[in-house]
Amino acid sequence: MAQIFPKWSNRIPPILAGALIVVLIGVVGFFWYYGSPQYTDAGYRPEQPVPYSHKLHAGDLGMDCRYCHSSVELSAKANVPPTQTCMNCHTLILTESDKLLPVRESWTTGKPIEWVRVHKIADYAYFDHSAHLNAGVGCTSCHGNVAEMEKVMQVEPLSMGWCLDCHRNPDMHLRPAGEITNMKWTPPADQLDIAAKIKKEKNIAPPVDCSGCHR
Amino acid sequence: MKKSSIKLNGKSYWRSLNQLADTPEFRAFLEQEFPEEASDLPAQMNRRKFLTLMGASMAMAGLVSCRRPVEKIIPYVKAPEEIIPGVPKRYATTMPFGTDAYGLVVETHEGRPTKIEGNTKHPATLGSSDIFMQAAILGLYDPDRSQKVREKGTEKEWADFVVFWQKLYPEMISRQGAGLAFLTTSSASPSFYRQQLGLQKKLPGSKWFTWEPVSSENVRNGISAVTGEQLNPTFDVAKAKIILTIDSDLFLSEPGHLSHARGFAAGRRVQSEKDDMNRLYAVESAFTVTGGMADHRKALPSNQMHRFVFQLIKVLKGYAVNLDGIDIPPEETKIDQKWIQALANDLVANRGKSLIVAGSHLPAEVHALTSILNHSLGNTGNTISYHKPRYENFDRAEDIKNLVEEINGDKIETLVMIGGNPVYNAPADLNFKEVLQKVPHTVHLNEYFDETSGSAEWHIPQTHFLEEWGDTQASDGTLGVIQPMIAPLFGGKSPLELIHFLAAGTQSTGYELVRETWRSILPVTNFEQNWRRVLHDGLFADSQLVKQNPKFDFRAVNRMPASETVSSDNTLEVVFRPSPAVYDGRFANNGWLQELPDGISKLVWDNAALMSPSTAKRFGVKNEDVVVLEKHGRSLALPVWIVPGFAENSVTVYLGYGRTAAGRIGNGVGFNAYKLRTSAEGGYSQGMSLRKTIETYTLTSTQDHGSMEGRPIVREATLDAYRKNPRFAREMVEHPPLESLWEEHSYDEGYQWGMTIDLNACTGCNACTIACQSENNIPIVGKEQVRNGREMHWLRMDRYFKGDMEDPEMVFQPVACQHCENAPCEQVCPVAATVHDSEGLNVMTYNRCIGTRYCSNNCPYKVRRFNFFNYTNQLPEIVKMAQNPDVTVRSRGVMEKCTYCVQRISEAKISARKENRTLKDGEVISACQQACPTDAIVFGNINDPASRVTQMKRIDRSYELLAELNIQPRTSYLARLRNPNPDLEQS
């Protein structure tokens, strides 16, 4: 009987299959990376309503993180400071500055400043700041060197895998209590010994069960 | 740990478009879907270059949306000193309920109340709660609450009402209040009382009427008839060894039910064979939870209760109990003499330690007789105490009749109604709605623009008790203050503020009014300190009333109007009871309560004509048949629901349904029994005729059967049988030694959470169900979905009947996730959304769940609930304020179940960790445990040999549900014991 398909069409199925596999791998790889928090969240540096510079306040002026983020050792949530905290100094300092206009407006009208949230995990995961600070995890371990940031940027992906990497092996990230807000801290040579001591003293056992964070 | 680094300076591969957004050019470029220059081609541009640029920008524009949406953080402007964001604060307050009050502790998040608990210091609650207290939080955030003052239905402002009243006021003063009348609900509030007195002095011509559809007036009248004094009774059930309830739902519907249930359970905590139990006899017309707890129960129509009491008196006289001077009519009930003899034996053998209580709806004569009986048996001052009223504003059934008469006689110019809903619930024969139209000026203060407000001239929104200042008095006299948890959400005035304005013509705040009252209550020295102590504790310590020692005149009972029994084979008695869910109708718009399955009938979202199987057979009706109950031209069509154990020819209809102006939840739900209720027959109506119709009405019941299908799910025995074989519960199921196919985890380190539920103490009140719903953001799904078996309650109350259909026994069992160590659900989840954690909890991770529902399929207890629809995204914003922020709100397609309150466990563990210590027993209390008034639920660390839960699990009555499947549940039950009278022992 007559041949419908020319001979060269024999090569089509394997080439198609090969192409399909490549495409599938490509698509999966595409979403694996571009869909991950490493891509979508790390590097997020939104525009804020007030051009507040951590580099100036926390870096050059040396203010401690906890002066503004006062509930971080007491509560699950680290608060963004109320306008009152800004006005503690800025009723006297730079009282005419244009950059501080939204702050002064907020203070006089009573309407709060609407900051854009930078670090956020999913609603179904519950993170407790005070537990981490109590254990000895420093601010920079998760937030990066904020004292160098003109505009706050999320440096870590804050994905579940990233959290678990530390939960399963926290040694390199445990600091003595006094070093928690030290922006320039790096693990010293005997970090593993120090960490072992901290773990023993504070009975540190970071949860790796689902119920540790998912409620 | 790999730390992925990003170079902030110098060259780095951009991760997200926002990084590039730093440079103005790229930012401008990216913000536009089409770059500005795209429309006109630049000089060097050719088609290929253009397409490349376009393609790149389109691709990048597409990826712009790959970032999460912008979320804002809104801090305070001036932060309140005492609030730490993220840490809930708890404040004490009280909840007024008629002439009683419940002490509460309310958990607030950043100034927003989210969960109500009982106040451990307050005698009315002692830390526990009931469904009305728990569901009150939803009532606060009800979007159907009235938000505006209205004049004849049009929205106005409070200032308009002020103008209106100030026009009337001078004339009112000159007439000394003649023509002014107040219609209020009952209350027990020192401030309200002071205002009443003040009003009487300032406007002596004004009149005060009080109306409550569900009333304890007969109790008070009965007592006053035989003692000559106005007295209030309170019961100490813990001291009673023999309890007789006469048509009284002592543990659920009667005032004071929380402390009664608690006292009852205290007498039934059997830890070993050496312990004793109290004994409960119940004679009732409907099946109530009290009857379910009874060791002996007889069904008897309400209209024959007085005959039963006379029968008992006759028998007791034979035991030389002093009951002289009482005329005993000859008619008897069909309760056999043997039963009454046995009861009398018990009562006589336990003088001073027995208690006889009659239902509030029974006639005053019955209450007079029971107080006489209690007194003769030596109970006065022991199990029953009497107190003089202090700040109560009692309701009188005569009041509303007199008011209607006065209105018809054109004597009332201005009627102010404070709370209540008389157009809906006043006796049908008074035609209150028409009568109200005759009054020239009417004002109604209510939280909702309800039926009465629709007929009134002015409606003023009332504040919810969680938003107002006020004060209360509990039934034993303990005084408390109501302090607001949040500023009034919709404006609104409290009753105190309104009355002050009406009486004085000037405005004052609730805060000032309450403080003024308390200046005369608290000691003069250190007022501020004492005031703050009262606010902190939630009550004024040692303010309870002194017990009285009344003198009884037995012969007085003969002069009381005699109760009648109209018995006939063709007519019925219809008993009007407050609904265990919506009470007298005030909670009709509360979705949690409407969806709560009724303890006995398991009906949701409706009421029905509840009757016994034999009554239904006699009239030839079956479930869901619509019948018409009729008497003297008043009729009500409603469906039938058959419940075993109801009395012959006695139909119970719950009040509080059939509302037309309750709100989106309550409108049109159920059938309005107030249409049948007249002023002469408020408790029960005799001689009702029942007419069948051809219609049917779909009723939804979550459990229309009462059978355990041959499996020993609730295990029970008599006390004697238990003493002979203490381990009877475990031995009820024979099974071979339980072996596992795989290596089991050894849960012997750290905290291991477990729970026991004592079936001897559980009365089936459902407080745990609503508490769980409040704590865990559990949605309501509506009648149709419940009909499909999709109700979302994590904790359900199963109810089983045992024995004869006409005279059964009833048992309750609360069932939630058992947190099995070898959980069948965990083994079948394809995505590992439900796993076990190292502390023994079966954990549910909502984001992993893809909704195969295989876990629910595999669960032998069927405690897993699936979100078939998105029940939460359509919630009005204000209802979302009631949600607990510590618990995930679930979306569609996700399975959920009891988590042993993992959020509470985490909170406690973190606090303990911060203080570098381990958790103590009792620090973690699950929501259900906290609500339970009888302490039936105990939760804790089973790895701690000293914890309560470990002790409870060691009790020999303890067993696990379906343990023979080797799933090793962490929740165990303590088998139910009955304590029957040996004379009445049945084989």
CSV table of C-alpha atoms in Angstrom, one decimal, chain A residues 30 33 38-45 47 71 73-77 79-84 106-107 110-120 123-124 126 128 130-131 134 140-141 151 153-157 162 165-166 169 173 201-205 209-212 214-215, chain B residues 1-4 6 8 14-19 22 27 63 66-79 84-87 110 832-833 835-839 841 843-848 884-890 899 902-903 906-907 909-910 913-916 918:
chain,number,residue,atom,x,y,z
A,30,PHE,CA,11.5,27.8,35.8
A,33,TYR,CA,13.5,28.9,40.9
A,38,GLN,CA,14.4,33.2,47.0
A,39,TYR,CA,13.4,34.9,43.8
A,40,THR,CA,10.1,36.4,44.6
A,41,ASP,CA,10.8,37.7,48.1
A,42,ALA,CA,14.5,38.1,48.6
A,43,GLY,CA,15.6,41.5,47.3
A,44,TYR,CA,12.2,43.1,48.0
A,45,ARG,CA,12.9,46.7,48.7
A,47,GLU,CA,9.2,52.4,48.6
A,71,SER,CA,8.1,44.5,71.7
A,73,GLU,CA,11.7,40.5,73.2
A,74,LEU,CA,8.3,40.4,74.8
A,75,SER,CA,5.9,39.4,72.0
A,76,ALA,CA,5.6,37.3,68.9
A,77,LYS,CA,5.4,40.4,66.8
A,79,ASN,CA,6.3,46.2,66.3
A,80,VAL,CA,6.9,49.1,64.0
A,81,PRO,CA,7.3,52.1,66.3
A,82,PRO,CA,4.4,54.5,66.8
A,83,THR,CA,4.8,58.1,65.5
A,84,GLN,CA,5.4,59.1,69.1
A,106,SER,CA,0.7,62.0,61.4
A,107,TRP,CA,1.5,63.4,64.8
A,110,GLY,CA,-3.6,61.5,64.6
A,111,LYS,CA,-3.6,59.4,61.4
A,112,PRO,CA,-0.9,56.6,61.6
A,113,ILE,CA,1.9,56.3,59.0
A,114,GLU,CA,1.2,53.5,56.6
A,115,TRP,CA,4.5,51.7,56.3
A,116,VAL,CA,4.9,49.0,53.6
A,117,ARG,CA,5.6,45.6,55.2
A,118,VAL,CA,8.9,44.1,54.0
A,119,HIS,CA,9.3,40.9,55.9
A,120,LYS,CA,6.3,38.7,55.7
A,123,ASP,CA,-0.6,33.7,57.2
A,124,TYR,CA,-0.7,30.1,58.2
A,126,TYR,CA,3.3,31.8,63.0
A,128,ASP,CA,7.5,34.3,67.4
A,130,SER,CA,10.6,36.8,71.5
A,131,ALA,CA,11.3,33.1,71.4
A,134,ASN,CA,15.5,34.6,73.9
A,140,THR,CA,21.0,40.2,61.3
A,141,SER,CA,20.7,36.4,60.9
A,151,LYS,CA,15.9,51.5,52.4
A,153,MET,CA,15.4,45.3,51.9
A,154,GLN,CA,14.5,41.7,52.5
A,155,VAL,CA,17.8,39.8,52.1
A,156,GLU,CA,16.7,36.3,53.2
A,157,PRO,CA,14.0,34.4,51.5
A,162,TRP,CA,15.5,28.3,54.9
A,165,ASP,CA,18.0,24.8,57.8
A,166,CYS,CA,18.6,26.8,60.9
A,169,ASN,CA,21.3,23.1,62.9
A,173,HIS,CA,23.5,31.4,64.6
A,201,GLU,CA,22.0,26.6,79.3
A,202,LYS,CA,18.9,27.7,77.7
A,203,ASN,CA,17.6,24.2,76.8
A,204,ILE,CA,17.4,25.1,73.1
A,205,ALA,CA,15.3,22.7,71.0
A,209,ASP,CA,7.5,19.5,63.9
A,210,CYS,CA,4.7,21.1,61.9
A,211,SER,CA,3.0,22.3,65.0
A,212,GLY,CA,6.0,24.4,65.9
A,214,HIS,CA,1.7,26.0,61.8
A,215,ARG,CA,-1.5,26.4,63.9
B,1,MET,CA,23.6,26.4,56.8
B,2,LYS,CA,23.9,27.7,53.3
B,3,LYS,CA,23.6,31.4,53.5
B,4,SER,CA,22.7,32.7,50.1
B,6,ILE,CA,23.4,39.0,47.8
B,8,LEU,CA,24.5,44.9,47.8
B,14,TRP,CA,18.9,41.1,40.0
B,15,ARG,CA,16.5,38.9,41.9
B,16,SER,CA,13.4,40.8,41.6
B,17,LEU,CA,12.3,43.8,39.7
B,18,ASN,CA,12.2,45.9,42.7
B,19,GLN,CA,15.9,45.8,43.0
B,22,ASP,CA,16.1,51.7,42.4
B,27,ARG,CA,11.6,52.1,37.4
B,63,LEU,CA,6.9,39.0,35.9
B,66,CYS,CA,5.0,37.5,40.4
B,67,ARG,CA,5.6,39.5,43.5
B,68,ARG,CA,3.2,39.3,46.4
B,69,PRO,CA,0.7,42.2,46.9
B,70,VAL,CA,1.8,45.2,49.0
B,71,GLU,CA,0.8,44.8,52.7
B,72,LYS,CA,0.8,47.7,55.0
B,73,ILE,CA,1.8,47.9,58.7
B,74,ILE,CA,-0.2,50.5,60.6
B,75,PRO,CA,1.4,51.3,63.9
B,76,TYR,CA,-0.1,53.5,66.6
B,77,VAL,CA,0.4,57.3,66.6
B,78,LYS,CA,0.5,57.4,70.4
B,79,ALA,CA,0.9,53.9,71.6
B,84,ILE,CA,2.3,45.1,73.8
B,85,PRO,CA,1.4,44.3,70.2
B,86,GLY,CA,0.9,40.6,69.8
B,87,VAL,CA,0.4,39.9,73.5
B,110,GLU,CA,-4.8,45.2,70.6
B,832,ALA,CA,1.7,14.6,54.4
B,833,ALA,CA,-0.6,17.5,55.4
B,835,VAL,CA,1.4,14.4,60.6
B,836,HIS,CA,2.2,13.6,64.2
B,837,ASP,CA,4.4,15.8,66.2
B,838,SER,CA,6.8,14.8,68.9
B,839,GLU,CA,4.4,15.8,71.7
B,841,LEU,CA,-0.5,15.9,68.7
B,843,VAL,CA,-1.1,18.2,63.5
B,844,MET,CA,-3.0,19.6,60.6
B,845,THR,CA,-1.0,21.8,58.1
B,846,TYR,CA,-3.7,23.6,56.1
B,847,ASN,CA,-1.5,24.9,53.3
B,848,ARG,CA,-0.3,21.4,52.3
B,884,ASN,CA,-8.7,34.7,67.0
B,885,PRO,CA,-5.6,36.0,65.3
B,886,ASP,CA,-3.5,33.1,66.7
B,887,VAL,CA,-5.4,30.5,64.7
B,888,THR,CA,-5.3,30.3,60.9
B,889,VAL,CA,-8.6,31.1,59.1
B,890,ARG,CA,-9.2,28.2,56.7
B,899,THR,CA,-5.8,20.6,67.4
B,902,VAL,CA,-2.1,24.0,69.7
B,903,GLN,CA,-2.0,27.8,69.8
B,906,SER,CA,2.6,27.1,71.8
B,907,GLU,CA,1.9,30.3,73.7
B,909,LYS,CA,5.6,26.8,75.9
B,910,ILE,CA,7.1,30.0,74.6
B,913,ARG,CA,10.9,28.9,77.6
B,914,LYS,CA,11.4,32.6,78.1
B,915,GLU,CA,11.4,32.1,81.8
B,916,ASN,CA,13.7,29.1,81.4
B,918,THR,CA,9.1,23.8,82.3
